[in-house]
PDB file of C-alpha atoms in Angstrom:
ATOM      1  CA  MET A  92      12.505   4.160   3.075  1.00 87.00           C
ATOM      2  CA  LYS A  93      15.618   2.979   1.257  1.00 89.00           C
ATOM      3  CA  ARG A  94      18.368   5.505   0.606  1.00 93.00           C
ATOM      4  CA  PHE A  95      18.262   7.137  -2.803  1.00 96.00           C
ATOM      5  CA  ALA A  96      19.907   9.926  -4.756  1.00 97.00           C
ATOM      6  CA  TYR A  97      17.985  13.010  -5.860  1.00 97.00           C
ATOM      7  CA  LEU A  98      18.278  15.084  -8.993  1.00 97.00           C
ATOM      8  CA  ARG A  99      16.259  18.182  -9.775  1.00 96.00           C
ATOM      9  CA  ALA A 100      16.269  18.134 -13.541  1.00 94.00           C
ATOM     10  CA  SER A 101      16.783  21.499 -15.216  1.00 94.00           C
ATOM     11  CA  SER A 102      15.221  20.440 -18.513  1.00 91.00           C
ATOM     12  CA  VAL A 103      12.826  17.840 -19.894  1.00 88.00           C
ATOM     13  CA  ALA A 104      15.694  16.361 -21.909  1.00 90.00           C
ATOM     14  CA  GLU A 105      17.909  16.053 -18.821  1.00 93.00           C
ATOM     15  CA  ALA A 106      15.106  14.374 -16.858  1.00 93.00           C
ATOM     16  CA  ALA A 107      14.343  11.914 -19.639  1.00 90.00           C
ATOM     17  CA  ALA A 108      18.022  11.103 -20.141  1.00 93.00           C
ATOM     18  CA  ALA A 109      18.635  10.560 -16.431  1.00 94.00           C
ATOM     19  CA  VAL A 110      15.737   8.125 -16.065  1.00 93.00           C
ATOM     20  CA  ALA A 111      16.490   6.381 -19.367  1.00 92.00           C
ATOM     21  CA  ALA A 112      20.098   5.814 -18.276  1.00 93.00           C
ATOM     22  CA  ASP A 113      19.236   4.202 -14.946  1.00 93.00           C
ATOM     23  CA  PRO A 114      16.741   1.316 -14.787  1.00 92.00           C
ATOM     24  CA  ARG A 115      16.232   1.940 -11.054  1.00 94.00           C
ATOM     25  CA  ALA A 116      15.500   5.659 -11.436  1.00 95.00           C
ATOM     26  CA  ALA A 117      12.010   7.132 -11.158  1.00 95.00           C
ATOM     27  CA  PHE A 118      10.393  10.457 -11.938  1.00 95.00           C
ATOM     28  CA  VAL A 119       8.836  12.356  -9.047  1.00 95.00           C
ATOM     29  CA  ALA A 120       6.479  15.296  -9.527  1.00 93.00           C
ATOM     30  CA  GLY A 121       4.387  15.678  -6.367  1.00 91.00           C
ATOM     31  CA  GLY A 122       5.236  12.435  -4.609  1.00 93.00           C
ATOM     32  CA  ALA A 123       1.744  11.641  -3.340  1.00 92.00           C
ATOM     33  CA  ASN A 124       1.884   8.137  -4.802  1.00 93.00           C
ATOM     34  CA  LEU A 125       5.581   7.411  -5.089  1.00 95.00           C
ATOM     35  CA  VAL A 126       6.694   8.641  -1.645  1.00 96.00           C
ATOM     36  CA  ASP A 127       3.886   6.628  -0.044  1.00 96.00           C
ATOM     37  CA  LEU A 128       4.991   3.482  -1.896  1.00 96.00           C
ATOM     38  CA  MET A 129       8.618   4.151  -0.939  1.00 96.00           C
ATOM     39  CA  LYS A 130       7.650   4.305   2.749  1.00 96.00           C
ATOM     40  CA  TYR A 131       6.194   0.803   2.387  1.00 94.00           C
ATOM     41  CA  ASP A 132       9.272  -0.356   0.390  1.00 94.00           C
ATOM     42  CA  VAL A 133       6.935  -1.206  -2.458  1.00 94.00           C
ATOM     43  CA  ALA A 134       8.810   1.206  -4.729  1.00 95.00           C
ATOM     44  CA  ARG A 135      12.578   1.266  -4.227  1.00 95.00           C
ATOM     45  CA  PRO A 136      14.071   3.703  -6.716  1.00 96.00           C
ATOM     46  CA  THR A 137      17.761   4.457  -6.195  1.00 96.00           C
ATOM     47  CA  LEU A 138      17.486   7.786  -8.019  1.00 96.00           C
ATOM     48  CA  LEU A 139      14.591  10.249  -7.933  1.00 96.00           C
ATOM     49  CA  VAL A 140      14.436  12.725 -10.794  1.00 96.00           C
ATOM     50  CA  ASP A 141      12.313  15.716  -9.796  1.00 96.00           C
ATOM     51  CA  VAL A 142      10.273  17.091 -12.694  1.00 94.00           C
ATOM     52  CA  ALA A 143       7.986  19.343 -10.621  1.00 93.00           C
ATOM     53  CA  ARG A 144       9.460  22.598 -11.892  1.00 92.00           C
ATOM     54  CA  LEU A 145       9.755  21.614 -15.547  1.00 92.00           C
ATOM     55  CA  PRO A 146       7.462  23.000 -18.291  1.00 86.00           C
ATOM     56  CA  LEU A 147       5.744  19.626 -18.723  1.00 83.00           C
ATOM     57  CA  ARG A 148       2.507  21.075 -20.092  1.00 78.00           C
ATOM     58  CA  GLU A 149       4.327  21.729 -23.374  1.00 76.00           C
ATOM     59  CA  ALA A 150       6.074  18.355 -23.331  1.00 71.00           C
ATOM     60  CA  PHE A 151       2.784  16.524 -22.770  1.00 72.00           C
ATOM     61  CA  ALA A 152       1.084  18.542 -25.508  1.00 70.00           C
ATOM     62  CA  ARG A 153       3.736  17.296 -27.946  1.00 69.00           C
ATOM     63  CA  VAL A 154       3.262  13.697 -26.756  1.00 67.00           C
ATOM     64  CA  ALA A 155      -0.513  14.045 -27.103  1.00 66.00           C
ATOM     65  CA  ASP A 156      -0.093  15.341 -30.655  1.00 67.00           C
ATOM     66  CA  ALA A 157       2.099  12.373 -31.513  1.00 64.00           C
ATOM     67  CA  ILE A 158      -0.360   9.889 -30.036  1.00 63.00           C
ATOM     68  CA  LEU A 159      -3.412  11.423 -31.679  1.00 63.00           C
ATOM     69  CA  ALA A 160      -1.800  11.859 -35.086  1.00 62.00           C
ATOM     70  CA  PRO A 161      -2.685   8.364 -36.399  1.00 58.00           C
ATOM     71  CA  ALA A 162      -6.240   8.551 -35.027  1.00 57.00           C
ATOM     72  CA  ARG A 163      -8.731   7.267 -37.577  1.00 55.00           C
ATOM     73  CA  PRO A 164     -12.025   9.157 -37.858  1.00 56.00           C
ATOM     74  CA  LEU A 165     -15.145   7.157 -37.055  1.00 59.00           C
ATOM     75  CA  LYS A 166     -18.732   8.435 -37.148  1.00 60.00           C
ATOM     76  CA  GLY A 167     -19.294  12.056 -36.187  1.00 60.00           C
ATOM     77  CA  ASN A 168     -16.640  13.424 -33.862  1.00 56.00           C
ATOM     78  CA  ALA A 169     -15.417  10.033 -32.592  1.00 59.00           C
ATOM     79  CA  PHE A 170     -11.888   8.872 -33.258  1.00 53.00           C
ATOM     80  CA  LYS A 171     -10.350   5.474 -32.830  1.00 55.00           C
ATOM     81  CA  VAL A 172      -6.924   5.871 -31.321  1.00 52.00           C
ATOM     82  CA  GLU A 173      -4.529   2.994 -31.720  1.00 52.00           C
ATOM     83  CA  LEU A 174      -1.810   2.947 -29.114  1.00 51.00           C
ATOM     84  CA  PRO A 175       1.153   0.636 -29.087  1.00 52.00           C
ATOM     85  CA  ALA A 176       0.849  -1.845 -26.203  1.00 52.00           C
ATOM     86  CA  ALA A 177       2.564  -0.535 -23.084  1.00 54.00           C
ATOM     87  CA  ARG A 178       5.866  -2.332 -23.024  1.00 55.00           C
ATOM     88  CA  PHE A 179       6.948  -1.183 -19.598  1.00 55.00           C
ATOM     89  CA  CYS A 180       5.208  -1.220 -16.244  1.00 58.00           C
ATOM     90  CA  ALA A 181       4.353   2.398 -15.398  1.00 55.00           C
ATOM     91  CA  LEU A 182       5.371   1.877 -11.767  1.00 58.00           C
ATOM     92  CA  CYS A 183       8.531  -0.244 -11.755  1.00 59.00           C
ATOM     93  CA  ARG A 184       9.481   0.397 -15.399  1.00 59.00           C
ATOM     94  CA  ARG A 185      10.399  -3.227 -15.906  1.00 60.00           C
ATOM     95  CA  PRO A 186       9.430  -4.717 -19.253  1.00 60.00           C
ATOM     96  CA  ARG A 187       5.984  -6.266 -19.122  1.00 59.00           C
ATOM     97  CA  ALA A 188       5.884 -10.026 -19.563  1.00 58.00           C
ATOM     98  CA  ALA A 189       4.543 -11.051 -22.950  1.00 50.00           C
ATOM     99  CA  ARG A 190       0.847 -11.805 -22.666  1.00 46.00           C
ATOM    100  CA  ARG A 191       0.314 -15.540 -22.354  1.00 45.00           C
ATOM    101  CA  SER A 192      -2.464 -17.213 -24.253  1.00 44.00           C
ATOM    102  CA  GLY A 193      -5.166 -19.019 -22.327  1.00 45.00           C
ATOM    103  CA  ARG A 194      -4.147 -22.440 -23.580  1.00 49.00           C
ATOM    104  CA  ALA A 195      -0.818 -24.048 -22.952  1.00 47.00           C
ATOM    105  CA  SER A 196       0.753 -24.535 -26.339  1.00 43.00           C
ATOM    106  CA  LYS A 197       2.167 -27.907 -27.197  1.00 46.00           C
ATOM    107  CA  ALA A 198       5.244 -27.386 -29.289  1.00 44.00           C
TER     108      ALA A 198
ATOM    109  CA  MET B  39      22.279  19.516   4.501  1.00 81.00           C
ATOM    110  CA  ILE B  40      19.059  17.526   4.432  1.00 90.00           C
ATOM    111  CA  ALA B  41      19.156  13.902   3.249  1.00 95.00           C
ATOM    112  CA  PRO B  42      16.855  13.237   0.270  1.00 96.00           C
ATOM    113  CA  ASP B  43      14.686  10.835   2.294  1.00 96.00           C
ATOM    114  CA  VAL B  44      13.577  13.440   4.876  1.00 97.00           C
ATOM    115  CA  THR B  45       9.938  14.416   4.367  1.00 98.00           C
ATOM    116  CA  LEU B  46       8.831  18.009   4.760  1.00 98.00           C
ATOM    117  CA  LEU B  47       6.842  16.893   7.826  1.00 98.00           C
ATOM    118  CA  ASP B  48       9.873  15.380   9.571  1.00 98.00           C
ATOM    119  CA  LEU B  49      11.944  18.446   8.712  1.00 98.00           C
ATOM    120  CA  LEU B  50       9.341  20.713  10.333  1.00 98.00           C
ATOM    121  CA  ARG B  51       8.770  18.599  13.437  1.00 98.00           C
ATOM    122  CA  GLU B  52      12.087  16.895  14.144  1.00 97.00           C
ATOM    123  CA  ARG B  53      14.658  19.389  12.901  1.00 96.00           C
ATOM    124  CA  LEU B  54      12.967  22.789  13.110  1.00 97.00           C
ATOM    125  CA  GLY B  55      10.946  22.049  16.263  1.00 98.00           C
ATOM    126  CA  LEU B  56       7.701  23.212  14.648  1.00 98.00           C
ATOM    127  CA  THR B  57       5.449  20.576  16.199  1.00 98.00           C
ATOM    128  CA  GLY B  58       2.200  22.395  15.444  1.00 97.00           C
ATOM    129  CA  THR B  59       1.948  20.342  12.249  1.00 98.00           C
ATOM    130  CA  LYS B  60       0.828  16.853  13.289  1.00 98.00           C
ATOM    131  CA  LYS B  61       1.814  13.407  12.075  1.00 98.00           C
ATOM    132  CA  GLY B  62      -1.340  11.316  11.841  1.00 98.00           C
ATOM    133  CA  CYS B  63      -1.129   8.447   9.366  1.00 97.00           C
ATOM    134  CA  ASP B  64       2.135   9.479   7.625  1.00 97.00           C
ATOM    135  CA  HIS B  65       0.614   8.147   4.388  1.00 96.00           C
ATOM    136  CA  GLY B  66      -1.420  11.075   3.059  1.00 96.00           C
ATOM    137  CA  GLN B  67      -4.768   9.712   4.128  1.00 96.00           C
ATOM    138  CA  CYS B  68      -5.686  11.864   7.140  1.00 98.00           C
ATOM    139  CA  GLY B  69      -4.583  15.428   6.335  1.00 98.00           C
ATOM    140  CA  ALA B  70      -3.254  16.148   9.850  1.00 98.00           C
ATOM    141  CA  CYS B  71       0.061  17.253   8.308  1.00 98.00           C
ATOM    142  CA  ALA B  72      -1.425  19.738   5.827  1.00 98.00           C
ATOM    143  CA  VAL B  73       0.670  22.894   5.401  1.00 98.00           C
ATOM    144  CA  LEU B  74       0.697  25.680   2.835  1.00 98.00           C
ATOM    145  CA  VAL B  75       3.468  25.536   0.222  1.00 97.00           C
ATOM    146  CA  ASP B  76       3.501  28.699  -1.877  1.00 96.00           C
ATOM    147  CA  GLY B  77      -0.108  29.218  -0.742  1.00 96.00           C
ATOM    148  CA  ARG B  78      -1.293  25.743  -1.803  1.00 96.00           C
ATOM    149  CA  ARG B  79      -2.245  23.057   0.683  1.00 97.00           C
ATOM    150  CA  VAL B  80       0.073  20.071   0.683  1.00 97.00           C
ATOM    151  CA  ASN B  81       0.324  16.942   2.813  1.00 98.00           C
ATOM    152  CA  ALA B  82       3.765  17.445   4.339  1.00 98.00           C
ATOM    153  CA  CYS B  83       4.193  13.702   4.936  1.00 98.00           C
ATOM    154  CA  LEU B  84       4.170  12.928   1.212  1.00 97.00           C
ATOM    155  CA  THR B  85       6.530  15.553  -0.078  1.00 97.00           C
ATOM    156  CA  LEU B  86      10.264  15.434   0.400  1.00 97.00           C
ATOM    157  CA  ALA B  87      11.857  18.442   2.054  1.00 97.00           C
ATOM    158  CA  ILE B  88      14.469  18.581  -0.699  1.00 97.00           C
ATOM    159  CA  MET B  89      11.715  18.989  -3.295  1.00 97.00           C
ATOM    160  CA  GLN B  90      10.523  22.173  -1.572  1.00 97.00           C
ATOM    161  CA  GLU B  91      13.867  23.950  -1.505  1.00 95.00           C
ATOM    162  CA  GLY B  92      13.193  27.666  -1.992  1.00 95.00           C
ATOM    163  CA  ALA B  93       9.439  27.316  -1.478  1.00 96.00           C
ATOM    164  CA  ASP B  94       7.447  29.449   0.960  1.00 97.00           C
ATOM    165  CA  VAL B  95       6.117  27.044   3.621  1.00 98.00           C
ATOM    166  CA  VAL B  96       3.502  28.259   6.118  1.00 98.00           C
ATOM    167  CA  THR B  97       2.475  26.062   9.061  1.00 98.00           C
ATOM    168  CA  ILE B  98      -0.121  26.702  11.752  1.00 98.00           C
ATOM    169  CA  GLU B  99       2.615  28.550  13.687  1.00 97.00           C
ATOM    170  CA  GLY B 100       3.023  30.974  10.781  1.00 97.00           C
ATOM    171  CA  LEU B 101      -0.677  31.610  10.241  1.00 97.00           C
ATOM    172  CA  GLY B 102      -1.202  33.317  13.563  1.00 94.00           C
ATOM    173  CA  ALA B 103      -0.253  33.425  17.214  1.00 91.00           C
ATOM    174  CA  PRO B 104      -2.088  34.172  20.482  1.00 91.00           C
ATOM    175  CA  GLY B 105      -3.218  37.796  20.278  1.00 94.00           C
ATOM    176  CA  ARG B 106      -3.043  37.936  16.492  1.00 96.00           C
ATOM    177  CA  LEU B 107      -4.966  34.893  15.297  1.00 97.00           C
ATOM    178  CA  HIS B 108      -5.738  34.217  11.661  1.00 97.00           C
ATOM    179  CA  PRO B 109      -9.472  34.692  10.894  1.00 97.00           C
ATOM    180  CA  MET B 110      -9.753  30.934  10.303  1.00 98.00           C
ATOM    181  CA  GLN B 111      -8.253  30.226  13.741  1.00 98.00           C
ATOM    182  CA  ARG B 112     -10.716  32.667  15.327  1.00 98.00           C
ATOM    183  CA  ALA B 113     -13.621  31.032  13.492  1.00 98.00           C
ATOM    184  CA  PHE B 114     -12.586  27.537  14.655  1.00 98.00           C
ATOM    185  CA  ILE B 115     -12.641  28.787  18.257  1.00 98.00           C
ATOM    186  CA  ALA B 116     -15.919  30.694  17.835  1.00 98.00           C
ATOM    187  CA  ARG B 117     -17.604  27.633  16.301  1.00 98.00           C
ATOM    188  CA  ASP B 118     -16.017  25.115  18.703  1.00 98.00           C
ATOM    189  CA  ALA B 119     -14.745  23.259  15.625  1.00 98.00           C
ATOM    190  CA  PHE B 120     -12.656  20.655  17.454  1.00 97.00           C
ATOM    191  CA  GLN B 121     -12.605  18.346  20.438  1.00 97.00           C
ATOM    192  CA  CYS B 122      -9.149  16.804  20.896  1.00 98.00           C
ATOM    193  CA  GLY B 123      -7.528  19.243  18.469  1.00 98.00           C
ATOM    194  CA  TYR B 124      -5.086  16.830  16.855  1.00 98.00           C
ATOM    195  CA  CYS B 125      -6.442  17.310  13.317  1.00 98.00           C
ATOM    196  CA  THR B 126      -7.025  21.052  13.821  1.00 98.00           C
ATOM    197  CA  PRO B 127      -3.737  22.505  12.474  1.00 98.00           C
ATOM    198  CA  GLY B 128      -4.212  20.466   9.300  1.00 98.00           C
ATOM    199  CA  GLN B 129      -7.895  21.394   9.096  1.00 98.00           C
ATOM    200  CA  ILE B 130      -7.096  25.094   9.419  1.00 98.00           C
ATOM    201  CA  CYS B 131      -4.208  25.074   6.920  1.00 98.00           C
ATOM    202  CA  SER B 132      -6.366  23.097   4.500  1.00 98.00           C
ATOM    203  CA  ALA B 133      -9.281  25.505   4.976  1.00 98.00           C
ATOM    204  CA  VAL B 134      -7.027  28.503   4.304  1.00 98.00           C
ATOM    205  CA  GLY B 135      -5.741  26.728   1.182  1.00 98.00           C
ATOM    206  CA  LEU B 136      -9.327  26.106   0.130  1.00 97.00           C
ATOM    207  CA  LEU B 137     -10.153  29.807   0.441  1.00 96.00           C
ATOM    208  CA  ASN B 138      -7.059  30.633  -1.644  1.00 95.00           C
ATOM    209  CA  GLU B 139      -8.371  28.283  -4.342  1.00 96.00           C
ATOM    210  CA  GLY B 140     -11.692  30.145  -4.413  1.00 93.00           C
ATOM    211  CA  ARG B 141     -13.569  27.122  -5.758  1.00 89.00           C
ATOM    212  CA  ALA B 142     -15.871  26.149  -2.878  1.00 91.00           C
ATOM    213  CA  HIS B 143     -19.032  28.165  -2.240  1.00 93.00           C
ATOM    214  CA  THR B 144     -21.788  25.816  -1.090  1.00 96.00           C
ATOM    215  CA  ASP B 145     -21.749  23.559   1.972  1.00 97.00           C
ATOM    216  CA  ASP B 146     -21.431  20.492  -0.228  1.00 97.00           C
ATOM    217  CA  GLU B 147     -18.500  22.014  -2.103  1.00 97.00           C
ATOM    218  CA  ILE B 148     -16.759  22.830   1.181  1.00 98.00           C
ATOM    219  CA  ARG B 149     -17.331  19.271   2.459  1.00 97.00           C
ATOM    220  CA  GLU B 150     -15.965  17.804  -0.762  1.00 97.00           C
ATOM    221  CA  ALA B 151     -12.938  20.099  -0.820  1.00 97.00           C
ATOM    222  CA  MET B 152     -12.171  19.309   2.854  1.00 98.00           C
ATOM    223  CA  SER B 153     -12.592  15.547   2.405  1.00 98.00           C
ATOM    224  CA  GLY B 154      -8.831  15.013   2.656  1.00 97.00           C
ATOM    225  CA  ASN B 155      -8.886  16.068   6.319  1.00 98.00           C
ATOM    226  CA  LEU B 156     -10.267  13.504   8.736  1.00 98.00           C
ATOM    227  CA  CYS B 157     -11.563  14.298  12.229  1.00 98.00           C
ATOM    228  CA  ARG B 158     -12.023  11.246  14.420  1.00 97.00           C
ATOM    229  CA  CYS B 159     -13.883  13.294  17.030  1.00 97.00           C
ATOM    230  CA  GLY B 160     -16.470  14.010  14.340  1.00 97.00           C
ATOM    231  CA  ALA B 161     -16.423  17.795  14.625  1.00 98.00           C
ATOM    232  CA  TYR B 162     -17.319  18.085  10.952  1.00 98.00           C
ATOM    233  CA  PRO B 163     -20.521  20.172  11.357  1.00 98.00           C
ATOM    234  CA  ASN B 164     -18.636  22.798  13.372  1.00 98.00           C
ATOM    235  CA  ILE B 165     -15.607  22.732  11.050  1.00 98.00           C
ATOM    236  CA  LEU B 166     -17.994  23.365   8.150  1.00 98.00           C
ATOM    237  CA  ALA B 167     -19.652  26.219  10.068  1.00 98.00           C
ATOM    238  CA  ALA B 168     -16.279  27.838  10.813  1.00 98.00           C
ATOM    239  CA  ILE B 169     -15.149  27.673   7.182  1.00 98.00           C
ATOM    240  CA  ARG B 170     -18.553  28.950   6.017  1.00 97.00           C
ATOM    241  CA  ASP B 171     -18.182  31.967   8.355  1.00 97.00           C
ATOM    242  CA  VAL B 172     -14.766  32.932   6.989  1.00 97.00           C
ATOM    243  CA  LEU B 173     -15.877  32.304   3.418  1.00 96.00           C
ATOM    244  CA  ALA B 174     -18.916  34.584   3.918  1.00 95.00           C
ATOM    245  CA  GLU B 175     -16.670  37.273   5.438  1.00 93.00           C
ATOM    246  CA  SER B 176     -14.241  37.154   2.527  1.00 90.00           C
ATOM    247  CA  GLU B 177     -17.026  37.133  -0.068  1.00 87.00           C
ATOM    248  CA  ALA B 178     -18.673  40.130   1.634  1.00 89.00           C
ATOM    249  CA  ALA B 179     -15.335  41.922   1.688  1.00 87.00           C
ATOM    250  CA  GLY B 180     -14.844  41.103  -2.011  1.00 83.00           C
ATOM    251  CA  GLU B 181     -18.269  42.510  -2.917  1.00 84.00           C
ATOM    252  CA  ALA B 182     -17.666  45.646  -0.845  1.00 83.00           C
ATOM    253  CA  ALA B 183     -14.407  46.210  -2.700  1.00 80.00           C
ATOM    254  CA  GLN B 184     -16.137  46.046  -6.107  1.00 76.00           C
TER     255      GLN B 184
END
């Protein structure tokens, strides 16, 4: 495991700001995935921001509201939810490469 | 001071000398390192010690001792629920955590809820019998109290 710094965030805002400010930072809640990947040097965050003791249920409820707000009603109780394409890899948080088309374009 | 990269398991075994908790795979796949953190079962190899600052951690050493065994320890002995014993501390801590959760009642539910603890000797039938015994005792005690 590579050396890293550790921060136990005292608020959701502090946690979000700390990870947003450092491209090599990562959130940790339980660690069951991330710590395992760090042991294999697959994940190499230089800063771990611990969110385990934060009131994330409320934060996620707000995010869920925001995501579901533009849902368009379909038949019955079904909704079509349109999400913006994920721009960052959930694991390494690097920007995703733009999706390439199947054919090589001839400019 | 504990460095951030020290797991709870290494803290227990290497620094505190509590070697009852075993290191099996060190990757959260075998359950040999299961301990109770604030009453909930946790794989100690996959949590950092620094993350558990202030938490109440109970290992097999804290559950019971010779002469004053925990009911789950007594049941494991009565049912011969081990051969080599390497997975046993994790099995017992996990089983106690399972009883705290109160969500397993049938044999299949116990098997499912204990599926994170591997036993290479294959003592599963006896482990199940031991947990079933303690579960029946606690359910009987609960009914008597009502």
